[in-house]
Tab-separated table of C-alpha atoms and ligand atoms in Angstrom:
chain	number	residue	atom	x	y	z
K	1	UNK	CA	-64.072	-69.508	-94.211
K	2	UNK	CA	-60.499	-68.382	-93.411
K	3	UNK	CA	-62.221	-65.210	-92.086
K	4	UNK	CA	-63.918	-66.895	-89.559
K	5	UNK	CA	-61.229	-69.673	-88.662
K	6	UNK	CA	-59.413	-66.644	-87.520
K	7	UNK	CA	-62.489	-65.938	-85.438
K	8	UNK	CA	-62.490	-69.072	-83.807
K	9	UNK	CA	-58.725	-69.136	-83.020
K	10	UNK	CA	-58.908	-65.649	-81.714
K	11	UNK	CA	-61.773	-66.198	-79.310
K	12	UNK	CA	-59.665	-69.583	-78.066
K	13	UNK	CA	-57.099	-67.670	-77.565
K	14	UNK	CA	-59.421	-64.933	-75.648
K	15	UNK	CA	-61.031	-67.879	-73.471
K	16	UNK	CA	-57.631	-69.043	-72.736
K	17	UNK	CA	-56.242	-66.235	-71.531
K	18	UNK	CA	-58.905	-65.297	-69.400
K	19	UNK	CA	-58.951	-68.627	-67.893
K	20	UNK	CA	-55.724	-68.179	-67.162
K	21	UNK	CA	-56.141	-64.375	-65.307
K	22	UNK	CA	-58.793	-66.110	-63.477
K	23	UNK	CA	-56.795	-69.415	-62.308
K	24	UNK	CA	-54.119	-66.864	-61.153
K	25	UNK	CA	-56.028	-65.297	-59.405
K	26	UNK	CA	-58.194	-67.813	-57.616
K	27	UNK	CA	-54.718	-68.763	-56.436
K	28	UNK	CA	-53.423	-65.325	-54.925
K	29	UNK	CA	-56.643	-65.352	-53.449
K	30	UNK	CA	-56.413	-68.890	-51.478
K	31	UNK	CA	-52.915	-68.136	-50.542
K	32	UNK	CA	-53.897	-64.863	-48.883
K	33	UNK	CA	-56.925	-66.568	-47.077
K	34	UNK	CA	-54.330	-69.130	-45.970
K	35	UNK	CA	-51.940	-66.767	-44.262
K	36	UNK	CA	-55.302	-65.468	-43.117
K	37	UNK	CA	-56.670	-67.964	-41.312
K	38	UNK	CA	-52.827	-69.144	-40.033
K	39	UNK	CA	-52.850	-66.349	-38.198
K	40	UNK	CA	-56.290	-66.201	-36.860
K	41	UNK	CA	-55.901	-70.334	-35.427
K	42	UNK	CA	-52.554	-68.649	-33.773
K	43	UNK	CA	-54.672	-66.093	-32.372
K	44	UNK	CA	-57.670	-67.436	-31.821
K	45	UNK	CA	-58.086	-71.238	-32.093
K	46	UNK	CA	-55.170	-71.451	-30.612
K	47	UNK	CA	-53.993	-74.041	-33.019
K	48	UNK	CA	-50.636	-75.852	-31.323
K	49	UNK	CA	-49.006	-77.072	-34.629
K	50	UNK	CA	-46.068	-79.322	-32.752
K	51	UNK	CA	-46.436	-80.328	-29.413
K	52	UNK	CA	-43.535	-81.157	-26.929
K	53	UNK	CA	-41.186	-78.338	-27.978
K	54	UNK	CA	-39.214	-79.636	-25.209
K	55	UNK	CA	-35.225	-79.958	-26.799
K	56	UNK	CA	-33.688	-80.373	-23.220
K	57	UNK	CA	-31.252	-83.598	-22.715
K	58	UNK	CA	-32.263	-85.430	-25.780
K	59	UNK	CA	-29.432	-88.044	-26.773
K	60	UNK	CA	-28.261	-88.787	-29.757
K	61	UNK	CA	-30.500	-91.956	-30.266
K	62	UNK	CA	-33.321	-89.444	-31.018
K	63	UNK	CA	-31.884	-87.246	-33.568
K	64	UNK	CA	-32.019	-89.729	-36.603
K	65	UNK	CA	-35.054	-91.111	-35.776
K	66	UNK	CA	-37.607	-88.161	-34.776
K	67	UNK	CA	-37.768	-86.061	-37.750
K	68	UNK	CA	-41.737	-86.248	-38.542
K	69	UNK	CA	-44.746	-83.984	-37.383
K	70	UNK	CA	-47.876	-83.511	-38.326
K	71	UNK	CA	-49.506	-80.496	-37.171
K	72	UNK	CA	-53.604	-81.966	-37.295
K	73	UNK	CA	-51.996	-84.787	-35.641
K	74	UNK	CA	-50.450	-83.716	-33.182
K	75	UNK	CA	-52.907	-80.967	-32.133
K	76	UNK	CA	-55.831	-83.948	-31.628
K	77	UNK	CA	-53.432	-84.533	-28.875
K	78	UNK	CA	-54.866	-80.645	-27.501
K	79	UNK	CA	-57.763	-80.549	-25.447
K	80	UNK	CA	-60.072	-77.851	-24.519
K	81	UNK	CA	-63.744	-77.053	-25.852
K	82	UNK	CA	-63.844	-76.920	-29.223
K	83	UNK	CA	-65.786	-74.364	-31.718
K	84	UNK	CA	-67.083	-70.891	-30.964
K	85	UNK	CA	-66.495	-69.051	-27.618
K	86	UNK	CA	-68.145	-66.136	-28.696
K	87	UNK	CA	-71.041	-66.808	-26.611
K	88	UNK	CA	-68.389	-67.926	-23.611
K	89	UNK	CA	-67.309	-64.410	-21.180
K	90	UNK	CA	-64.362	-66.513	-19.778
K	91	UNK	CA	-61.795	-67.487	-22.508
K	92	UNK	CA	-60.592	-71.035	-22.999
K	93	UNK	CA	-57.218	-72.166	-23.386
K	94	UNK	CA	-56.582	-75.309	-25.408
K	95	UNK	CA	-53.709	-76.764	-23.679
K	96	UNK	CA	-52.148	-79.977	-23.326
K	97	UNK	CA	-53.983	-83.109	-22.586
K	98	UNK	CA	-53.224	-85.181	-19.828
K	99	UNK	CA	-54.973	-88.272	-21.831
K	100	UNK	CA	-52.853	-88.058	-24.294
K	101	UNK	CA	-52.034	-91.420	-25.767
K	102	UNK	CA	-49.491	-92.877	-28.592
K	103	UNK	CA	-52.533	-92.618	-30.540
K	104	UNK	CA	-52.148	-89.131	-30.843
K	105	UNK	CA	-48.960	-89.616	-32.270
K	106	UNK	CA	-48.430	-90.205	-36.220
K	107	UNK	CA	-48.316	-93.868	-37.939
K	108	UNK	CA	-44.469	-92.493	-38.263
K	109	UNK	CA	-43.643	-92.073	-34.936
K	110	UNK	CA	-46.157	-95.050	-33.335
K	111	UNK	CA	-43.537	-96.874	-35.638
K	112	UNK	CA	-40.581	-95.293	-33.568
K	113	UNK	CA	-42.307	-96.422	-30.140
K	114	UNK	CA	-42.907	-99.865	-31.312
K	115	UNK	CA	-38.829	-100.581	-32.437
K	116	UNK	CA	-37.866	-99.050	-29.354
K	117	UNK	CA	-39.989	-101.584	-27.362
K	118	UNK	CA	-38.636	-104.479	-29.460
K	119	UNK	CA	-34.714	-103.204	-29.499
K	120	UNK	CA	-35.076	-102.525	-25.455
K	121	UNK	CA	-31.771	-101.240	-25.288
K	122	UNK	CA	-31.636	-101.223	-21.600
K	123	UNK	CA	-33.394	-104.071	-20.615
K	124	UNK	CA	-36.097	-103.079	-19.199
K	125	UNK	CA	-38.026	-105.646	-17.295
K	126	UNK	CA	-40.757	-103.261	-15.706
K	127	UNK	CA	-42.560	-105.529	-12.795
K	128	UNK	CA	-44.222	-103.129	-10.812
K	129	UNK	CA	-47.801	-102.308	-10.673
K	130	UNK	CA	-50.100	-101.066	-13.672
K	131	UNK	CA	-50.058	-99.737	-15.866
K	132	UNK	CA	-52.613	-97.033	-16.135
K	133	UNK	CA	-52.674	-96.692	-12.339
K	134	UNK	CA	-54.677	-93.705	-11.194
K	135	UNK	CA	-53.454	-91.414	-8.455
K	136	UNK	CA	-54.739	-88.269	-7.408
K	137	UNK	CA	-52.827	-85.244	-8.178
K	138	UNK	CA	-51.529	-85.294	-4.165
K	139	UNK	CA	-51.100	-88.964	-4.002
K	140	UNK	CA	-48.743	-88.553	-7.206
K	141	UNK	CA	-46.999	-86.237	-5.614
K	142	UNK	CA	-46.285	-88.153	-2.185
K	143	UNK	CA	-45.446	-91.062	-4.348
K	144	UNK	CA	-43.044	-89.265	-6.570
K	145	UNK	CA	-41.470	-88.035	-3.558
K	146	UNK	CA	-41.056	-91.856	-1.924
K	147	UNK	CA	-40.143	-93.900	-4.967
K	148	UNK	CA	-37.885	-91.381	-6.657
K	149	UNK	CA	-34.188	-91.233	-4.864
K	150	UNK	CA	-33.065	-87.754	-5.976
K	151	UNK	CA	-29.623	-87.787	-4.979
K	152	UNK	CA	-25.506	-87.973	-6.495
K	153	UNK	CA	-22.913	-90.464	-6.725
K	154	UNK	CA	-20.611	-90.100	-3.607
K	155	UNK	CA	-17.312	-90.523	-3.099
K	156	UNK	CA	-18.064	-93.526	-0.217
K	157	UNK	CA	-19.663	-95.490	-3.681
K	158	UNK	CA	-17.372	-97.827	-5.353
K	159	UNK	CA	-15.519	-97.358	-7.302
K	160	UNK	CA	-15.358	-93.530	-6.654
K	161	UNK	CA	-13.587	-94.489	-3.670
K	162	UNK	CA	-10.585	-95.805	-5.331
K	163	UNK	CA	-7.744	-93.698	-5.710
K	164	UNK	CA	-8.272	-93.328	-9.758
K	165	UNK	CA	-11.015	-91.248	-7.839
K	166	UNK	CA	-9.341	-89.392	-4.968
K	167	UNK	CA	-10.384	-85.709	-4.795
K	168	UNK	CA	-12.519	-85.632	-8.370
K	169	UNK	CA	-15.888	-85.834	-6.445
K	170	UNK	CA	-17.382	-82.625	-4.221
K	171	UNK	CA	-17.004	-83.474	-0.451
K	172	UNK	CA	-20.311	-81.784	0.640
K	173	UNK	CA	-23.945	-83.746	-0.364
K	174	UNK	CA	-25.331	-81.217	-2.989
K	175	UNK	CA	-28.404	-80.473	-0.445
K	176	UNK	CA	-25.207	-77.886	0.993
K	177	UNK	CA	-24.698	-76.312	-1.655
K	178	UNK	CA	-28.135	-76.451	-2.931
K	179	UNK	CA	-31.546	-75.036	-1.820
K	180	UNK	CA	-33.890	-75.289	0.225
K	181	UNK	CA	-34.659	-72.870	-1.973
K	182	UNK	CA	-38.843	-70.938	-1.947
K	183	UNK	CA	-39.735	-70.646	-5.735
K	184	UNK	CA	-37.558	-72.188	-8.691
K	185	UNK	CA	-37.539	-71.903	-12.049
K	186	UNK	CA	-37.042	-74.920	-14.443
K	187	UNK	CA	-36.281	-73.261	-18.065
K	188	UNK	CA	-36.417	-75.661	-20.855
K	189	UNK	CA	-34.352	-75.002	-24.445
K	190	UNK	CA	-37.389	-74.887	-26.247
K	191	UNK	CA	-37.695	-72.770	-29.462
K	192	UNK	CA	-40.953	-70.875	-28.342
K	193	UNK	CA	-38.893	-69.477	-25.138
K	194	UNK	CA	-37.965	-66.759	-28.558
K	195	UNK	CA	-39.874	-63.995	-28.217
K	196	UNK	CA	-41.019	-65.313	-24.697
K	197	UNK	CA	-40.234	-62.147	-22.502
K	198	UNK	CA	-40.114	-64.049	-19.839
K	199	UNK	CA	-36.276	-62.990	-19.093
K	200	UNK	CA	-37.612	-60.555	-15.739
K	201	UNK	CA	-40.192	-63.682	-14.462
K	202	UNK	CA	-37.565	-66.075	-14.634
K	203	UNK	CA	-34.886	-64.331	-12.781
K	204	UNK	CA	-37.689	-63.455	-9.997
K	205	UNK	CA	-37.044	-67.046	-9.079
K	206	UNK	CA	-34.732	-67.974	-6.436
K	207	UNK	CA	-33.072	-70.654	-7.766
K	208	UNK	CA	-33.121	-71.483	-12.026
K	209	UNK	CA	-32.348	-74.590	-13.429
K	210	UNK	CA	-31.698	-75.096	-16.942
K	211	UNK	CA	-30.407	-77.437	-19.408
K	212	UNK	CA	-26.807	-78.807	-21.378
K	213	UNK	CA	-26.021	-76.141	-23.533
K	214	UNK	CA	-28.499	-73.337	-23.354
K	215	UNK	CA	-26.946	-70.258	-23.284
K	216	UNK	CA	-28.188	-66.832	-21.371
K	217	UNK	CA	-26.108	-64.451	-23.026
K	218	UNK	CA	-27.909	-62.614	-26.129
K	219	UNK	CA	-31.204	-64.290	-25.035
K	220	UNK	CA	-31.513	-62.462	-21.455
K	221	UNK	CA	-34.984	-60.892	-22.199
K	222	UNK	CA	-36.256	-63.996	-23.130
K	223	UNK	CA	-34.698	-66.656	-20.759
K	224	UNK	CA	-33.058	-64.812	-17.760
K	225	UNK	CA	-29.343	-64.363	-16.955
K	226	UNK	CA	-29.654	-67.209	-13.640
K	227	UNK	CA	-28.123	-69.917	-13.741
K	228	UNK	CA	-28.536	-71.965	-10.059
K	229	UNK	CA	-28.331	-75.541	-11.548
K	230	UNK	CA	-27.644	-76.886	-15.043
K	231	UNK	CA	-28.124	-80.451	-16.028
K	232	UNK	CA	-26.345	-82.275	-18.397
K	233	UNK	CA	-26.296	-85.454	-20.281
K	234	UNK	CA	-23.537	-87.760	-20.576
K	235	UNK	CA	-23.199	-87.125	-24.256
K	236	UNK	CA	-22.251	-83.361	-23.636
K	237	UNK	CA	-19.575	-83.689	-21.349
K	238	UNK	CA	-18.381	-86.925	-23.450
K	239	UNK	CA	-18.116	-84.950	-26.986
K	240	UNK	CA	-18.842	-81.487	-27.217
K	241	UNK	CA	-15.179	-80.160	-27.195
K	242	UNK	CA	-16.395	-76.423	-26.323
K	243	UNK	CA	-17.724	-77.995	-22.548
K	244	UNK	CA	-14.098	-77.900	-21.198
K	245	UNK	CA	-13.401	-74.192	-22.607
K	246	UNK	CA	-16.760	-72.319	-23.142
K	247	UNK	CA	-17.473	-69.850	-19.905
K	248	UNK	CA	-21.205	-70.841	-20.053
K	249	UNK	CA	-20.362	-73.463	-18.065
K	250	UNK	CA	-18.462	-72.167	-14.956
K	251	UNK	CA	-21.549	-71.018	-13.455
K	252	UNK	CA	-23.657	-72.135	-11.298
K	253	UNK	CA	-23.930	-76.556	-9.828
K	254	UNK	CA	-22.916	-78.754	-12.375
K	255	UNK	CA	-24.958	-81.672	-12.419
K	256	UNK	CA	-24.016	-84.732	-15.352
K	257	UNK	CA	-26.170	-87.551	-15.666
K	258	UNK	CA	-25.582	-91.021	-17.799
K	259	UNK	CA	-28.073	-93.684	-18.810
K	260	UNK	CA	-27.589	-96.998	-17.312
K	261	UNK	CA	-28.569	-100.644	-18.386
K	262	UNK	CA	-32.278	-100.682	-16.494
K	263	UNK	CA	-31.439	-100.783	-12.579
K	264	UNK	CA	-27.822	-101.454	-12.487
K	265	UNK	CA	-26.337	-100.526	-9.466
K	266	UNK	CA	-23.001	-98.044	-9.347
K	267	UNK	CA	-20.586	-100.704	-9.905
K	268	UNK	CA	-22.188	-102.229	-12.869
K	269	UNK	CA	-23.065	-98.668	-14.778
K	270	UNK	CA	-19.546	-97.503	-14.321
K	271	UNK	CA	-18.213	-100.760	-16.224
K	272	UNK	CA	-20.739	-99.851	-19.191
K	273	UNK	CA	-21.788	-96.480	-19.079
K	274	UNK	CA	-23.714	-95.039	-21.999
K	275	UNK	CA	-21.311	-92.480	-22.890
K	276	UNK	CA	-18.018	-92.522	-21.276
K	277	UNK	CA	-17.673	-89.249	-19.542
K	278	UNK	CA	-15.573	-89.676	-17.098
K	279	UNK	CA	-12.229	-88.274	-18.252
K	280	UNK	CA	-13.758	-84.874	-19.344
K	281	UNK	CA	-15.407	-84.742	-15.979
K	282	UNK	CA	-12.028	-85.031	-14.085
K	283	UNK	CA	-10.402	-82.827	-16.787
K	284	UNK	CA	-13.080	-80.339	-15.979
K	285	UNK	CA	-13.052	-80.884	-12.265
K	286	UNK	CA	-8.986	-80.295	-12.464
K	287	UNK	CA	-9.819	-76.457	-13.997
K	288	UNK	CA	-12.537	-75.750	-11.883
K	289	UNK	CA	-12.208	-77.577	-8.207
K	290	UNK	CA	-14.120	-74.639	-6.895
K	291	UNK	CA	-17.327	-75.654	-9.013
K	292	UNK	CA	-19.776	-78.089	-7.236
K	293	UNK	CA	-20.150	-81.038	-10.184
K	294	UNK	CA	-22.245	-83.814	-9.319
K	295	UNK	CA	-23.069	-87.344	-10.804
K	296	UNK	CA	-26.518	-87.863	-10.519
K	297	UNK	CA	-26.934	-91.549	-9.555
K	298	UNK	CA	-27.956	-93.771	-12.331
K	299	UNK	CA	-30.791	-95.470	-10.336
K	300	UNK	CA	-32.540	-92.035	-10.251
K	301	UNK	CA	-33.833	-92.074	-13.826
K	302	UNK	CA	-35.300	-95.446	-13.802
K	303	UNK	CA	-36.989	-95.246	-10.404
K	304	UNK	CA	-38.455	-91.922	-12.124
K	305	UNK	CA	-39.196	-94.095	-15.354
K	306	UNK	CA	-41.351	-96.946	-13.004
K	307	UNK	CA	-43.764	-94.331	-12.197
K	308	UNK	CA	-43.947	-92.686	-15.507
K	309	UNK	CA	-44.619	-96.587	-16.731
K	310	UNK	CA	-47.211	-97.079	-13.860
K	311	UNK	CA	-48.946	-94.601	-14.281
K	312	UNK	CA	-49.440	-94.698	-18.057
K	313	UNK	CA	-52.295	-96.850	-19.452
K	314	UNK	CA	-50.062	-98.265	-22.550
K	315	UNK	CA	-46.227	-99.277	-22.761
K	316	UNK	CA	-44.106	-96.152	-22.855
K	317	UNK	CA	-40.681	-95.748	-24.457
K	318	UNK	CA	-38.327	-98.325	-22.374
K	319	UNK	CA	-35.505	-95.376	-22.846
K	320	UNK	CA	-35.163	-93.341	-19.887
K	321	UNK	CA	-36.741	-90.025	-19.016
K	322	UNK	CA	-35.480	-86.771	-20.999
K	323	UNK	CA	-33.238	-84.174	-18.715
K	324	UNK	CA	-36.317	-81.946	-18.597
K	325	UNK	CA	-38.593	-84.380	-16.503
K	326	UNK	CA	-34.710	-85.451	-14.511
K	327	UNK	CA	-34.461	-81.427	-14.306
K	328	UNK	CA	-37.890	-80.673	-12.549
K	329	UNK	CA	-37.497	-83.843	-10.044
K	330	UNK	CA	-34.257	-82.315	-8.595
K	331	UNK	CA	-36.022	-78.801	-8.331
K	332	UNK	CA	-39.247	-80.615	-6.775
K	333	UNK	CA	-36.737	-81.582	-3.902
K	334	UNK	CA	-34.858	-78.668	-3.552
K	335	UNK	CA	-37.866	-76.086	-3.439
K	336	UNK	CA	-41.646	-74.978	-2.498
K	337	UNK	CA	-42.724	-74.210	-5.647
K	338	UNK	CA	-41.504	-75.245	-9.753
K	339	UNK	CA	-42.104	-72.925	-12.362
K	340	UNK	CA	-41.629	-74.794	-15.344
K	341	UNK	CA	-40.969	-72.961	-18.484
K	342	UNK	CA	-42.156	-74.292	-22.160
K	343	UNK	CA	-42.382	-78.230	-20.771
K	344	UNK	CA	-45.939	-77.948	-21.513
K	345	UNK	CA	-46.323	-76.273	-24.738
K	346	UNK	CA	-47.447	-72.318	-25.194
K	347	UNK	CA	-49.134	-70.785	-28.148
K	348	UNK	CA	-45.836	-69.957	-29.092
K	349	UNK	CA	-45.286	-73.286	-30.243
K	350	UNK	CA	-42.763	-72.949	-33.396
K	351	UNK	CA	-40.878	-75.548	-35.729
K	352	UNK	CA	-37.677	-74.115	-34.287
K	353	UNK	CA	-36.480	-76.524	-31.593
K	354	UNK	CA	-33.491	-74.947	-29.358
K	355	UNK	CA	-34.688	-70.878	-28.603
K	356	UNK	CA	-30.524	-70.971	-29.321
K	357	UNK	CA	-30.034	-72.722	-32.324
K	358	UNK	CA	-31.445	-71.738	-36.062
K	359	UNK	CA	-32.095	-75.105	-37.190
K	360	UNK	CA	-35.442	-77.112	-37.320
K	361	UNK	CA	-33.836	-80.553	-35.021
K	362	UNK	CA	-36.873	-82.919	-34.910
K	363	UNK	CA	-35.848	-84.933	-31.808
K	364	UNK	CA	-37.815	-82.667	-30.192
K	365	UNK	CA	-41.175	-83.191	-31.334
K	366	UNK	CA	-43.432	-85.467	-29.121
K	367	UNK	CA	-40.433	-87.356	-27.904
K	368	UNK	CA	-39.543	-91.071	-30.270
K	369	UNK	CA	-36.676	-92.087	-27.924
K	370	UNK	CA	-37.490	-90.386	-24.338
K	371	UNK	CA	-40.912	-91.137	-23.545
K	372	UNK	CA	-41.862	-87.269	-23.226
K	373	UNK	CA	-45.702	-87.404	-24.183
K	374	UNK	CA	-46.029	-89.475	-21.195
K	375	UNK	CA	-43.780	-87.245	-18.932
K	376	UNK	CA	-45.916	-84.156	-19.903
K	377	UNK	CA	-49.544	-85.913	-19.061
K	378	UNK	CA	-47.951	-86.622	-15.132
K	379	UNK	CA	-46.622	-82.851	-15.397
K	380	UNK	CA	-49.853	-81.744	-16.835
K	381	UNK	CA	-51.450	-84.083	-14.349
K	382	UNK	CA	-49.479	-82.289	-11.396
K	383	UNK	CA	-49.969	-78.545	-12.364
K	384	UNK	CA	-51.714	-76.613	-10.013
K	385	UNK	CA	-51.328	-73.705	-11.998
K	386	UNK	CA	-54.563	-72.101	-14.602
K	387	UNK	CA	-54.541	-73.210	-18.007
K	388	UNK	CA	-54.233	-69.660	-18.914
K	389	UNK	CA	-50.870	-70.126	-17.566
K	390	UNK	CA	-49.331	-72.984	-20.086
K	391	UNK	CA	-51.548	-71.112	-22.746
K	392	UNK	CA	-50.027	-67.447	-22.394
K	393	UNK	CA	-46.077	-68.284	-21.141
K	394	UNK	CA	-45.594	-72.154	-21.679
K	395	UNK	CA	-45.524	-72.215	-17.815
K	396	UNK	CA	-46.729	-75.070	-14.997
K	397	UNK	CA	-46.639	-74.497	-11.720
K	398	UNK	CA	-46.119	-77.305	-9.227
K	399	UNK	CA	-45.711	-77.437	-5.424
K	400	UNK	CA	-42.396	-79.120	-4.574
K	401	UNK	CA	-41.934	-81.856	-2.278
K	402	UNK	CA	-40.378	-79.760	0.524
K	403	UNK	CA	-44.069	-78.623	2.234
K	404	UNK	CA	-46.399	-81.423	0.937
K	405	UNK	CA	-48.308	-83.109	3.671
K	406	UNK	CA	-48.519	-86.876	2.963
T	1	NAG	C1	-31.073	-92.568	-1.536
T	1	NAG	O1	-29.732	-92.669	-1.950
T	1	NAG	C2	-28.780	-92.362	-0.964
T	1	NAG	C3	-27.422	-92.386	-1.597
T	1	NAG	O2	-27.171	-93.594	-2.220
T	1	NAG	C4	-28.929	-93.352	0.179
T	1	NAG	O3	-28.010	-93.036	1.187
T	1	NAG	C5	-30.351	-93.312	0.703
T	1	NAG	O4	-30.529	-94.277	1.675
T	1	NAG	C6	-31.354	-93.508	-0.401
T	1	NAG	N1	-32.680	-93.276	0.110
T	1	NAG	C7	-33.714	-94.041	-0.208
T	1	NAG	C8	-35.028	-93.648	0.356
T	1	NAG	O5	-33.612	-95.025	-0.906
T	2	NAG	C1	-14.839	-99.017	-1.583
T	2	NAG	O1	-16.142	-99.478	-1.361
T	2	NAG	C2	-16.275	-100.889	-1.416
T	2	NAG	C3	-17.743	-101.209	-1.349
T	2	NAG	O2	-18.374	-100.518	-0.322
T	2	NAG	C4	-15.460	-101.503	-0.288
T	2	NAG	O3	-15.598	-102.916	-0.289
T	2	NAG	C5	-14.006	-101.100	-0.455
T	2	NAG	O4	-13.254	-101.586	0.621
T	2	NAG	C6	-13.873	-99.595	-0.564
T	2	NAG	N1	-12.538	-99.273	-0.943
T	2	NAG	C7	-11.803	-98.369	-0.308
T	2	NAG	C8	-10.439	-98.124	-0.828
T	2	NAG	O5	-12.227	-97.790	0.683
């Protein structure tokens, strides 16, 4: 009896153990399959885990509340023909969708949308047409150029013509000092510009805009050494205390741009700005009088913002645009052609948001406080370049305002 208790508890012991082997590896197994198939969807199935990589000009207001993304989600957002393409000579590129809705986005960030649209912290009161009004891709474009005003604060506009103001703002109208320029380059911050090589293509371009605090230096092979334009946001010049001292940003046209309360005129943004920049700009305009910096006029965003809403078939965000879509109006005005770099996202899509900046900042996911999915369906809308294009180097072409026939 003892004799073949021992027997039993031996061959438990034996079952155990080789239940065990085989658990461990069943798991090895699935893990190595995983990285597997990760990196055939990269290469083949072109899987985009997170969508608008875009990090350029987002405010504060979208840091603490944009931290969720869900890869299936977000790439139901993709279009493209699905399955095999074995059978297919001509590859397909699943790129962005210019349908896509805030259905595509997750409960989590519908959420976001729908306590922005109840907090309406600029009081919007959209009256215009739509929305969901269809335009062609050249009637867009003709009505961009119409409804949108891109131009700067002057020093005729009260109250810059008080003498709190007297000598702060540039005496020539930026189109002196800026363009007409043949092809631009608008270079976003985004995380998949690492790795990019795009450094040569970019500096091909006449004139390169790019964004706040994105740096050239140490990155030139991926993002150019060029700097024609850079854009900033309010909140930059307001509190980042390296923007009076750090060389980055003596070169190049300063441009600075500040939210206002939904279509206030000069006057009644300067009473209430969004971020009170204006004694770092003088400071800064007292060290470098040499440097063109202009004040982008506060109407510009929200005339921008109507036709985003117009166009759109739902509600968008009432915040206004992100500095990307602000960034590639002013280069639609000032050249022939926009090459726009990682607006629309590439395969290189990654969870790191700034190409600059080691840290995983989730405001730039598919935008909770600027309304970015819907700026990237008019700039998907508006490409004229191949899909092979966004696909392979994150880039959209679009012809600027300068030679369009309307
Ligand atoms: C655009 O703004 C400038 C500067 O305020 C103004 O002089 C011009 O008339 C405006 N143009 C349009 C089309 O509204
Ligand atoms: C500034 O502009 C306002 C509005 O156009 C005008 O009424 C005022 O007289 C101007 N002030 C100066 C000092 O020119």
């Amino acid at each position: 009896m003892i004799h073949t208790n021992m027997k039993k508890k031996f061959s438990c012991c034996i079952v155990a153990f080789l239940l065990f082997a085989v658990i461990c590896v069943w798991k090895e197994r699935k893990k190595g399959s995983y990285y597997d198939s990760l990196k055939l969807q990269t290469k083949e199935f072109q899987v985009l885990k997170t969508l608008g990589k875009l990090t350029m000009g987002s405010h504060s207001q979208s840091v603490s509340s944009d931290n969720t993304q869900d890869p299936q989600k977000n790439s139901q957002a993709l279009s493209g023909p699905k399955g095999s393409t074995k059978s297919n000579p001509q590859p397909s590129f699943q790129v962005w969708n210019k349908e896509s809705s805030s259905k595509n986005l997750i409960p989590r960030l519908q959420k976001i949308l729908k306590n922005y649209l109840n907090m309406n912290k600029y009081k919007v009161s959209y009256k215009g047409p739509g929305p969901g009004v269809k335009y062609s891709a050249d009637a867009l474009r003709c009505y961009l150029r119409d409804r949108v005003n891109v131009s700067m604060v002057e020093a005729t506009d009260f109250p810059f013509n008080t003498s709190d103001w007297e000598g702060y703002l540039p005496k020539e109208n930026i189109r002196t000092k800026a363009g007409p320029w043949h092809k631009c380059a608008v270079v976003s911050s985004a995380g998949s510009l690492k790795s990019s090589q795009l450094g040569q293509e970019i500096d091909g371009h006449d004139a390169v805009l790019r964004f706040n605090g994105a740096p050239t230096a140490n990155f030139q092979q991926d993002v150019g050494t060029k700097t024609t334009i850079r854009l900033m946001n309010s909140q930059l010049v307001t509190t980042e205390k390296r923007f009076l001292k750090d060389g980055l940003y003596n070169e190049g046209i300063l441009i600075v741009w500040d939210p206002s309360i939904y279509h206030s005129d000069i006057p009644k943004w300067y009473k209430n700005p969004d971020y009170n920049f204006f004694n770092n700009y003088k400071s800064y305009r007292k060290m470098h009088p040499g440097q063109p910096f202009y004040i982008l006029r506060p109407q510009m965003p929200w005339e921008l913002w109507d036709v985003l809403q117009e166009i759109s078939p739902e509600e968008i965000q009432p915040n206004p645009p992100s500095s990307g879509m602000l960034g590639i109006l002013i280069m639609l005005t000032l050249c022939d052609q926009v090459d726009i770099y990682e607006f629309l996202p590439s395969k290189r899509k990654t969870d790191v948001c700034y190409y600059y900046q080691k840290f995983f900042d989730s405001a730039c996911t598919m935008g909770a406080y600027h309304p970015l999915l819907f700026e990237k369906n008019m700039v998907k809308h508006l490409n004229e370049g191949p899909d092979e294009d966004i696909y392979l180097l994150g880039k959209a072409t679009l012809p600027g305002f300068r030679n369009i026939h309307c």
